[in-house]
Amino acid sequence: MEDNKNLVRQQFASHAQAYVKSPVHAQGRSLARLVELTNPQPDWRVLDVSTGGGHTALAFAPRVAIVVASDLTPEMLAAAEKFSQERGVTNIEFEIADAESLPFGDNEFDLVTNRLALHHYSEARRAISEMARVLKQGALLALVDNVVPPNKQTGGYINAFEKLRDPSHNWCYPLVRLQTYLEDAGMKLQHTESYKKDLEFEEWTARIGASEVTQDKLRALLREAPEGPRAFFKPRFDGDKISFSLEEAILIARK
């Protein structure tokens, strides 16, 4: 477990600026939908767990009293803080925190957000339980992550593909598994939706600094994918240019 946390720190420390600039994280469809679905209020105290480049924290900051942006990686947190300062945002606090052991008291927050980070956690169930713990009674948890089909072989192929590109990747779950984790944490599911997102292979691999050897292996996995993963990835080949799809889900639950 600690080995994976070290991989996460190393990976995101080395590529913090790439994640700040990433269009998938900065402008992804889920960001606007999170704000719309949670309807944030001016007096809310919000916690953004694993803030990464700070994009989710920045989206909520103008609408709430305070956002606490937490992350495991100091370099990532510093990049997010610089990003917010450049935009003149003054109501975001930045704090180093492990999502699986949050350094906050029970019943502190009106909303907890966690976007495109859960697949890095060794213990996703524990992390969701921690997010639920720090929420006030009746408050919301907004979770966004990549998901895979429930078929074990297809899910395994997709996760192997993701982990080859990023060794700090742990596991993407089927939507039904995330729903179970929320229910086990005492949360009542309010809303779910999922959709395909299209990715450019070059940008996707460059963001994490994948080597040429790794890129070649990833291309081969797309070209040679069996029926289930191929239907999921929907790979498109246009000369040297490759694009493909992943699936992203939003889950909103109330304590």
PDB file of C-alpha atoms in Angstrom:
ATOM      1  CA  MET A   1       0.000   0.000   0.000  1.00  0.00           C
ATOM      2  CA  GLU A   2       2.741   2.468   0.960  1.00  0.00           C
ATOM      3  CA  ASP A   3       4.661   1.501  -2.178  1.00  0.00           C
ATOM      4  CA  ASN A   4       1.734   2.682  -4.301  1.00  0.00           C
ATOM      5  CA  LYS A   5       1.554   5.968  -2.376  1.00  0.00           C
ATOM      6  CA  ASN A   6       5.241   6.514  -3.105  1.00  0.00           C
ATOM      7  CA  LEU A   7       4.599   5.837  -6.804  1.00  0.00           C
ATOM      8  CA  VAL A   8       1.777   8.391  -6.746  1.00  0.00           C
ATOM      9  CA  ARG A   9       4.028  11.002  -5.133  1.00  0.00           C
ATOM     10  CA  GLN A  10       6.838  10.357  -7.605  1.00  0.00           C
ATOM     11  CA  GLN A  11       4.593  10.368 -10.647  1.00  0.00           C
ATOM     12  CA  PHE A  12       2.695  13.542  -9.807  1.00  0.00           C
ATOM     13  CA  ALA A  13       5.713  15.379  -8.426  1.00  0.00           C
ATOM     14  CA  SER A  14       7.414  14.914 -11.796  1.00  0.00           C
ATOM     15  CA  HIS A  15       4.406  15.949 -13.890  1.00  0.00           C
ATOM     16  CA  ALA A  16       2.556  18.464 -11.732  1.00  0.00           C
ATOM     17  CA  GLN A  17       2.537  21.213 -14.367  1.00  0.00           C
ATOM     18  CA  ALA A  18       1.272  18.821 -17.036  1.00  0.00           C
ATOM     19  CA  TYR A  19      -1.770  18.075 -14.883  1.00  0.00           C
ATOM     20  CA  VAL A  20      -2.389  21.758 -14.181  1.00  0.00           C
ATOM     21  CA  LYS A  21      -2.473  22.327 -17.969  1.00  0.00           C
ATOM     22  CA  SER A  22      -4.305  19.093 -18.887  1.00  0.00           C
ATOM     23  CA  PRO A  23      -7.512  19.878 -20.833  1.00  0.00           C
ATOM     24  CA  VAL A  24      -9.069  16.614 -19.621  1.00  0.00           C
ATOM     25  CA  HIS A  25      -8.750  17.799 -16.026  1.00  0.00           C
ATOM     26  CA  ALA A  26      -9.224  21.533 -16.572  1.00  0.00           C
ATOM     27  CA  GLN A  27     -12.194  21.456 -18.946  1.00  0.00           C
ATOM     28  CA  GLY A  28     -13.647  17.974 -18.717  1.00  0.00           C
ATOM     29  CA  ARG A  29     -17.408  17.563 -18.953  1.00  0.00           C
ATOM     30  CA  SER A  30     -17.627  16.303 -15.353  1.00  0.00           C
ATOM     31  CA  LEU A  31     -16.421  19.590 -13.877  1.00  0.00           C
ATOM     32  CA  ALA A  32     -19.416  21.679 -14.913  1.00  0.00           C
ATOM     33  CA  ARG A  33     -21.757  18.801 -14.124  1.00  0.00           C
ATOM     34  CA  LEU A  34     -20.401  18.532 -10.571  1.00  0.00           C
ATOM     35  CA  VAL A  35     -21.262  22.158  -9.919  1.00  0.00           C
ATOM     36  CA  GLU A  36     -24.682  21.780 -11.509  1.00  0.00           C
ATOM     37  CA  LEU A  37     -25.579  18.566  -9.660  1.00  0.00           C
ATOM     38  CA  THR A  38     -24.423  19.678  -6.195  1.00  0.00           C
ATOM     39  CA  ASN A  39     -25.860  23.229  -6.329  1.00  0.00           C
ATOM     40  CA  PRO A  40     -23.216  24.724  -3.983  1.00  0.00           C
ATOM     41  CA  GLN A  41     -24.335  27.389  -1.490  1.00  0.00           C
ATOM     42  CA  PRO A  42     -22.510  30.580  -0.392  1.00  0.00           C
ATOM     43  CA  ASP A  43     -22.034  29.411   3.219  1.00  0.00           C
ATOM     44  CA  TRP A  44     -20.634  25.965   2.366  1.00  0.00           C
ATOM     45  CA  ARG A  45     -17.284  24.605   3.490  1.00  0.00           C
ATOM     46  CA  VAL A  46     -16.026  22.251   0.767  1.00  0.00           C
ATOM     47  CA  LEU A  47     -13.235  19.663   0.770  1.00  0.00           C
ATOM     48  CA  ASP A  48     -11.664  18.673  -2.546  1.00  0.00           C
ATOM     49  CA  VAL A  49      -9.757  15.424  -1.951  1.00  0.00           C
ATOM     50  CA  SER A  50      -6.763  14.745  -4.239  1.00  0.00           C
ATOM     51  CA  THR A  51      -7.131  18.150  -5.852  1.00  0.00           C
ATOM     52  CA  GLY A  52      -4.399  17.519  -8.448  1.00  0.00           C
ATOM     53  CA  GLY A  53      -4.097  20.690 -10.533  1.00  0.00           C
ATOM     54  CA  GLY A  54      -6.785  22.365  -8.421  1.00  0.00           C
ATOM     55  CA  HIS A  55      -9.398  22.583 -11.165  1.00  0.00           C
ATOM     56  CA  THR A  56     -12.305  21.267  -9.093  1.00  0.00           C
ATOM     57  CA  ALA A  57     -11.423  23.530  -6.168  1.00  0.00           C
ATOM     58  CA  LEU A  58     -11.299  26.509  -8.535  1.00  0.00           C
ATOM     59  CA  ALA A  59     -14.687  25.636 -10.028  1.00  0.00           C
ATOM     60  CA  PHE A  60     -16.352  25.677  -6.603  1.00  0.00           C
ATOM     61  CA  ALA A  61     -14.436  28.538  -4.958  1.00  0.00           C
ATOM     62  CA  PRO A  62     -16.542  31.414  -6.402  1.00  0.00           C
ATOM     63  CA  ARG A  63     -19.729  29.748  -5.194  1.00  0.00           C
ATOM     64  CA  VAL A  64     -18.889  28.788  -1.591  1.00  0.00           C
ATOM     65  CA  ALA A  65     -17.338  30.247   1.567  1.00  0.00           C
ATOM     66  CA  ILE A  66     -14.163  28.173   1.611  1.00  0.00           C
ATOM     67  CA  VAL A  67     -12.602  25.236  -0.241  1.00  0.00           C
ATOM     68  CA  VAL A  68      -9.961  23.075   1.392  1.00  0.00           C
ATOM     69  CA  ALA A  69      -7.888  21.519  -1.415  1.00  0.00           C
ATOM     70  CA  SER A  70      -5.942  18.471  -0.248  1.00  0.00           C
ATOM     71  CA  ASP A  71      -3.437  16.246  -2.005  1.00  0.00           C
ATOM     72  CA  LEU A  72      -0.878  13.572  -1.143  1.00  0.00           C
ATOM     73  CA  THR A  73       1.886  15.131  -3.278  1.00  0.00           C
ATOM     74  CA  PRO A  74       3.468  18.390  -2.032  1.00  0.00           C
ATOM     75  CA  GLU A  75       4.687  19.385  -5.507  1.00  0.00           C
ATOM     76  CA  MET A  76       1.213  18.883  -6.959  1.00  0.00           C
ATOM     77  CA  LEU A  77      -0.318  20.948  -4.177  1.00  0.00           C
ATOM     78  CA  ALA A  78       2.226  23.744  -4.719  1.00  0.00           C
ATOM     79  CA  ALA A  79       1.432  23.825  -8.444  1.00  0.00           C
ATOM     80  CA  ALA A  80      -2.303  23.987  -7.710  1.00  0.00           C
ATOM     81  CA  GLU A  81      -1.798  26.803  -5.200  1.00  0.00           C
ATOM     82  CA  LYS A  82       0.269  28.808  -7.685  1.00  0.00           C
ATOM     83  CA  PHE A  83      -2.421  28.203 -10.336  1.00  0.00           C
ATOM     84  CA  SER A  84      -5.138  29.571  -8.032  1.00  0.00           C
ATOM     85  CA  GLN A  85      -3.058  32.577  -6.943  1.00  0.00           C
ATOM     86  CA  GLU A  86      -2.484  33.529 -10.584  1.00  0.00           C
ATOM     87  CA  ARG A  87      -6.253  33.704 -10.942  1.00  0.00           C
ATOM     88  CA  GLY A  88      -6.710  35.868  -7.866  1.00  0.00           C
ATOM     89  CA  VAL A  89      -8.663  33.261  -5.897  1.00  0.00           C
ATOM     90  CA  THR A  90      -8.315  33.811  -2.147  1.00  0.00           C
ATOM     91  CA  ASN A  91     -10.739  31.369  -0.501  1.00  0.00           C
ATOM     92  CA  ILE A  92      -8.900  28.092  -1.177  1.00  0.00           C
ATOM     93  CA  GLU A  93      -6.768  26.560   1.575  1.00  0.00           C
ATOM     94  CA  PHE A  94      -4.203  23.932   0.591  1.00  0.00           C
ATOM     95  CA  GLU A  95      -3.341  21.001   2.831  1.00  0.00           C
ATOM     96  CA  ILE A  96      -1.275  17.843   2.382  1.00  0.00           C
ATOM     97  CA  ALA A  97      -3.481  14.850   3.117  1.00  0.00           C
ATOM     98  CA  ASP A  98      -3.742  11.122   2.455  1.00  0.00           C
ATOM     99  CA  ALA A  99      -7.210  10.350   1.074  1.00  0.00           C
ATOM    100  CA  GLU A 100      -7.254   7.055   2.963  1.00  0.00           C
ATOM    101  CA  SER A 101      -6.612   8.797   6.309  1.00  0.00           C
ATOM    102  CA  LEU A 102      -7.949  12.351   6.119  1.00  0.00           C
ATOM    103  CA  PRO A 103      -6.609  14.749   8.801  1.00  0.00           C
ATOM    104  CA  PHE A 104     -10.024  16.325   9.431  1.00  0.00           C
ATOM    105  CA  GLY A 105     -12.640  15.863  12.114  1.00  0.00           C
ATOM    106  CA  ASP A 106     -16.010  14.178  11.778  1.00  0.00           C
ATOM    107  CA  ASN A 107     -18.909  16.162  10.307  1.00  0.00           C
ATOM    108  CA  GLU A 108     -16.817  19.137   9.096  1.00  0.00           C
ATOM    109  CA  PHE A 109     -17.849  19.714   5.475  1.00  0.00           C
ATOM    110  CA  ASP A 110     -20.993  20.532   3.506  1.00  0.00           C
ATOM    111  CA  LEU A 111     -19.572  18.918   0.365  1.00  0.00           C
ATOM    112  CA  VAL A 112     -16.651  16.609  -0.420  1.00  0.00           C
ATOM    113  CA  THR A 113     -15.474  16.277  -4.014  1.00  0.00           C
ATOM    114  CA  ASN A 114     -13.107  13.696  -5.472  1.00  0.00           C
ATOM    115  CA  ARG A 115     -12.462  13.860  -9.214  1.00  0.00           C
ATOM    116  CA  LEU A 116     -10.340  11.515 -11.333  1.00  0.00           C
ATOM    117  CA  ALA A 117      -8.252  10.271  -8.413  1.00  0.00           C
ATOM    118  CA  LEU A 118      -9.906   7.204  -6.899  1.00  0.00           C
ATOM    119  CA  HIS A 119      -8.204   4.823  -9.350  1.00  0.00           C
ATOM    120  CA  HIS A 120      -4.847   5.685  -7.742  1.00  0.00           C
ATOM    121  CA  TYR A 121      -5.878   4.538  -4.267  1.00  0.00           C
ATOM    122  CA  SER A 122      -4.800   1.176  -2.877  1.00  0.00           C
ATOM    123  CA  GLU A 123      -7.877   1.159  -0.643  1.00  0.00           C
ATOM    124  CA  ALA A 124     -10.693   2.910  -2.483  1.00  0.00           C
ATOM    125  CA  ARG A 125     -13.328   1.617  -0.053  1.00  0.00           C
ATOM    126  CA  ARG A 126     -11.434   3.109   2.893  1.00  0.00           C
ATOM    127  CA  ALA A 127     -10.991   6.440   1.096  1.00  0.00           C
ATOM    128  CA  ILE A 128     -14.726   6.691   0.399  1.00  0.00           C
ATOM    129  CA  SER A 129     -15.429   5.870   4.049  1.00  0.00           C
ATOM    130  CA  GLU A 130     -13.067   8.681   5.098  1.00  0.00           C
ATOM    131  CA  MET A 131     -14.801  11.155   2.781  1.00  0.00           C
ATOM    132  CA  ALA A 132     -18.154  10.154   4.267  1.00  0.00           C
ATOM    133  CA  ARG A 133     -16.814  10.529   7.805  1.00  0.00           C
ATOM    134  CA  VAL A 134     -15.822  14.180   7.406  1.00  0.00           C
ATOM    135  CA  LEU A 135     -19.184  15.151   5.888  1.00  0.00           C
ATOM    136  CA  LYS A 136     -21.930  16.756   7.944  1.00  0.00           C
ATOM    137  CA  GLN A 137     -25.154  14.792   8.279  1.00  0.00           C
ATOM    138  CA  GLY A 138     -27.229  15.421   5.161  1.00  0.00           C
ATOM    139  CA  ALA A 139     -24.226  16.707   3.196  1.00  0.00           C
ATOM    140  CA  LEU A 140     -23.078  15.553  -0.246  1.00  0.00           C
ATOM    141  CA  LEU A 141     -20.214  13.496  -1.626  1.00  0.00           C
ATOM    142  CA  ALA A 142     -19.493  14.026  -5.328  1.00  0.00           C
ATOM    143  CA  LEU A 143     -17.296  11.327  -6.833  1.00  0.00           C
ATOM    144  CA  VAL A 144     -15.946  11.255 -10.394  1.00  0.00           C
ATOM    145  CA  ASP A 145     -13.711   8.556 -11.796  1.00  0.00           C
ATOM    146  CA  ASN A 146     -13.027   6.373 -14.783  1.00  0.00           C
ATOM    147  CA  VAL A 147     -15.020   3.135 -14.721  1.00  0.00           C
ATOM    148  CA  VAL A 148     -14.775  -0.207 -16.508  1.00  0.00           C
ATOM    149  CA  PRO A 149     -17.347  -2.795 -17.609  1.00  0.00           C
ATOM    150  CA  PRO A 150     -18.311  -5.441 -15.017  1.00  0.00           C
ATOM    151  CA  ASN A 151     -16.774  -8.227 -17.130  1.00  0.00           C
ATOM    152  CA  LYS A 152     -13.603  -9.246 -15.246  1.00  0.00           C
ATOM    153  CA  GLN A 153     -11.508 -10.034 -18.334  1.00  0.00           C
ATOM    154  CA  THR A 154     -12.403  -6.757 -20.044  1.00  0.00           C
ATOM    155  CA  GLY A 155     -11.885  -4.772 -16.853  1.00  0.00           C
ATOM    156  CA  GLY A 156      -8.534  -6.455 -16.274  1.00  0.00           C
ATOM    157  CA  TYR A 157      -7.328  -5.630 -19.795  1.00  0.00           C
ATOM    158  CA  ILE A 158      -8.315  -1.968 -19.422  1.00  0.00           C
ATOM    159  CA  ASN A 159      -6.629  -1.668 -16.043  1.00  0.00           C
ATOM    160  CA  ALA A 160      -3.444  -3.307 -17.352  1.00  0.00           C
ATOM    161  CA  PHE A 161      -3.438  -0.777 -20.204  1.00  0.00           C
ATOM    162  CA  GLU A 162      -3.838   2.102 -17.724  1.00  0.00           C
ATOM    163  CA  LYS A 163      -1.157   0.784 -15.362  1.00  0.00           C
ATOM    164  CA  LEU A 164       1.360   0.327 -18.190  1.00  0.00           C
ATOM    165  CA  ARG A 165       1.003   4.002 -19.033  1.00  0.00           C
ATOM    166  CA  ASP A 166       0.995   5.118 -15.359  1.00  0.00           C
ATOM    167  CA  PRO A 167       2.495   2.753 -12.750  1.00  0.00           C
ATOM    168  CA  SER A 168       0.758   4.721  -9.974  1.00  0.00           C
ATOM    169  CA  HIS A 169      -2.609   3.591 -11.360  1.00  0.00           C
ATOM    170  CA  ASN A 170      -4.161   1.035  -9.031  1.00  0.00           C
ATOM    171  CA  TRP A 171      -7.626   0.050 -10.302  1.00  0.00           C
ATOM    172  CA  CYS A 172     -10.688   1.402 -12.091  1.00  0.00           C
ATOM    173  CA  TYR A 173     -13.898  -0.216 -10.862  1.00  0.00           C
ATOM    174  CA  PRO A 174     -17.259  -0.996 -12.434  1.00  0.00           C
ATOM    175  CA  LEU A 175     -19.921   1.569 -11.580  1.00  0.00           C
ATOM    176  CA  VAL A 176     -21.828  -0.943  -9.459  1.00  0.00           C
ATOM    177  CA  ARG A 177     -18.772  -1.497  -7.250  1.00  0.00           C
ATOM    178  CA  LEU A 178     -18.471   2.230  -6.541  1.00  0.00           C
ATOM    179  CA  GLN A 179     -22.160   2.329  -5.690  1.00  0.00           C
ATOM    180  CA  THR A 180     -21.597  -0.486  -3.192  1.00  0.00           C
ATOM    181  CA  TYR A 181     -18.646   1.331  -1.602  1.00  0.00           C
ATOM    182  CA  LEU A 182     -20.794   4.427  -1.120  1.00  0.00           C
ATOM    183  CA  GLU A 183     -23.616   2.439   0.445  1.00  0.00           C
ATOM    184  CA  ASP A 184     -21.164   0.629   2.736  1.00  0.00           C
ATOM    185  CA  ALA A 185     -19.936   4.047   3.916  1.00  0.00           C
ATOM    186  CA  GLY A 186     -23.457   5.005   4.976  1.00  0.00           C
ATOM    187  CA  MET A 187     -24.166   7.182   1.953  1.00  0.00           C
ATOM    188  CA  LYS A 188     -27.459   7.226   0.059  1.00  0.00           C
ATOM    189  CA  LEU A 189     -26.968   7.394  -3.691  1.00  0.00           C
ATOM    190  CA  GLN A 190     -28.770  10.372  -5.260  1.00  0.00           C
ATOM    191  CA  HIS A 191     -27.591  10.367  -8.857  1.00  0.00           C
ATOM    192  CA  THR A 192     -25.308   8.515 -11.267  1.00  0.00           C
ATOM    193  CA  GLU A 193     -24.366   9.104 -14.875  1.00  0.00           C
ATOM    194  CA  SER A 194     -21.587   7.946 -17.152  1.00  0.00           C
ATOM    195  CA  TYR A 195     -20.347   8.887 -20.589  1.00  0.00           C
ATOM    196  CA  LYS A 196     -17.525   8.238 -22.995  1.00  0.00           C
ATOM    197  CA  LYS A 197     -14.648  10.697 -23.218  1.00  0.00           C
ATOM    198  CA  ASP A 198     -12.372  10.843 -26.251  1.00  0.00           C
ATOM    199  CA  LEU A 199      -8.614  11.054 -25.744  1.00  0.00           C
ATOM    200  CA  GLU A 200      -5.725  11.809 -28.063  1.00  0.00           C
ATOM    201  CA  PHE A 201      -3.077   9.130 -27.552  1.00  0.00           C
ATOM    202  CA  GLU A 202      -0.094  11.498 -27.856  1.00  0.00           C
ATOM    203  CA  GLU A 203      -1.369  13.983 -25.261  1.00  0.00           C
ATOM    204  CA  TRP A 204      -2.507  11.199 -22.950  1.00  0.00           C
ATOM    205  CA  THR A 205       0.904   9.518 -22.921  1.00  0.00           C
ATOM    206  CA  ALA A 206       2.935  12.754 -22.917  1.00  0.00           C
ATOM    207  CA  ARG A 207       1.127  14.043 -19.796  1.00  0.00           C
ATOM    208  CA  ILE A 208       2.616  11.230 -17.740  1.00  0.00           C
ATOM    209  CA  GLY A 209       6.001  11.166 -19.512  1.00  0.00           C
ATOM    210  CA  ALA A 210       5.601   7.684 -20.994  1.00  0.00           C
ATOM    211  CA  SER A 211       8.726   6.430 -22.771  1.00  0.00           C
ATOM    212  CA  GLU A 212       8.778   5.513 -26.465  1.00  0.00           C
ATOM    213  CA  VAL A 213       8.975   1.838 -25.517  1.00  0.00           C
ATOM    214  CA  THR A 214       5.911   2.179 -23.295  1.00  0.00           C
ATOM    215  CA  GLN A 215       4.054   4.083 -26.004  1.00  0.00           C
ATOM    216  CA  ASP A 216       4.762   1.311 -28.504  1.00  0.00           C
ATOM    217  CA  LYS A 217       3.382  -1.283 -26.092  1.00  0.00           C
ATOM    218  CA  LEU A 218       0.271   0.825 -25.497  1.00  0.00           C
ATOM    219  CA  ARG A 219      -0.300   1.203 -29.237  1.00  0.00           C
ATOM    220  CA  ALA A 220      -0.035  -2.561 -29.609  1.00  0.00           C
ATOM    221  CA  LEU A 221      -2.592  -3.106 -26.821  1.00  0.00           C
ATOM    222  CA  LEU A 222      -5.028  -0.849 -28.668  1.00  0.00           C
ATOM    223  CA  ARG A 223      -4.395  -2.442 -32.067  1.00  0.00           C
ATOM    224  CA  GLU A 224      -4.560  -6.004 -30.755  1.00  0.00           C
ATOM    225  CA  ALA A 225      -7.349  -5.567 -28.213  1.00  0.00           C
ATOM    226  CA  PRO A 226      -9.827  -8.461 -28.064  1.00  0.00           C
ATOM    227  CA  GLU A 227     -13.508  -7.863 -28.676  1.00  0.00           C
ATOM    228  CA  GLY A 228     -14.537  -6.626 -25.206  1.00  0.00           C
ATOM    229  CA  PRO A 229     -11.755  -4.067 -24.695  1.00  0.00           C
ATOM    230  CA  ARG A 230     -11.927  -3.008 -28.364  1.00  0.00           C
ATOM    231  CA  ALA A 231     -15.627  -2.222 -27.984  1.00  0.00           C
ATOM    232  CA  PHE A 232     -14.787  -0.220 -24.857  1.00  0.00           C
ATOM    233  CA  PHE A 233     -11.780   1.705 -26.234  1.00  0.00           C
ATOM    234  CA  LYS A 234     -13.230   2.281 -29.713  1.00  0.00           C
ATOM    235  CA  PRO A 235      -9.699   2.939 -31.041  1.00  0.00           C
ATOM    236  CA  ARG A 236      -9.349   5.141 -34.146  1.00  0.00           C
ATOM    237  CA  PHE A 237      -6.222   5.057 -36.293  1.00  0.00           C
ATOM    238  CA  ASP A 238      -5.463   7.849 -38.754  1.00  0.00           C
ATOM    239  CA  GLY A 239      -1.900   7.368 -39.965  1.00  0.00           C
ATOM    240  CA  ASP A 240       0.326   8.036 -36.954  1.00  0.00           C
ATOM    241  CA  LYS A 241      -2.513   9.669 -35.067  1.00  0.00           C
ATOM    242  CA  ILE A 242      -4.427   7.520 -32.576  1.00  0.00           C
ATOM    243  CA  SER A 243      -7.475   8.356 -30.515  1.00  0.00           C
ATOM    244  CA  PHE A 244      -9.579   6.197 -28.216  1.00  0.00           C
ATOM    245  CA  SER A 245     -12.237   6.420 -25.529  1.00  0.00           C
ATOM    246  CA  LEU A 246     -12.501   5.808 -21.810  1.00  0.00           C
ATOM    247  CA  GLU A 247     -15.635   5.927 -19.685  1.00  0.00           C
ATOM    248  CA  GLU A 248     -16.123   8.397 -16.855  1.00  0.00           C
ATOM    249  CA  ALA A 249     -18.834   8.283 -14.189  1.00  0.00           C
ATOM    250  CA  ILE A 250     -20.297  10.807 -11.754  1.00  0.00           C
ATOM    251  CA  LEU A 251     -21.847   9.610  -8.497  1.00  0.00           C
ATOM    252  CA  ILE A 252     -23.613  11.948  -6.074  1.00  0.00           C
ATOM    253  CA  ALA A 253     -24.494  10.577  -2.628  1.00  0.00           C
ATOM    254  CA  ARG A 254     -25.912  12.101   0.554  1.00  0.00           C
ATOM    255  CA  LYS A 255     -24.931  11.269   4.132  1.00  0.00           C
TER     256      LYS A 255
END
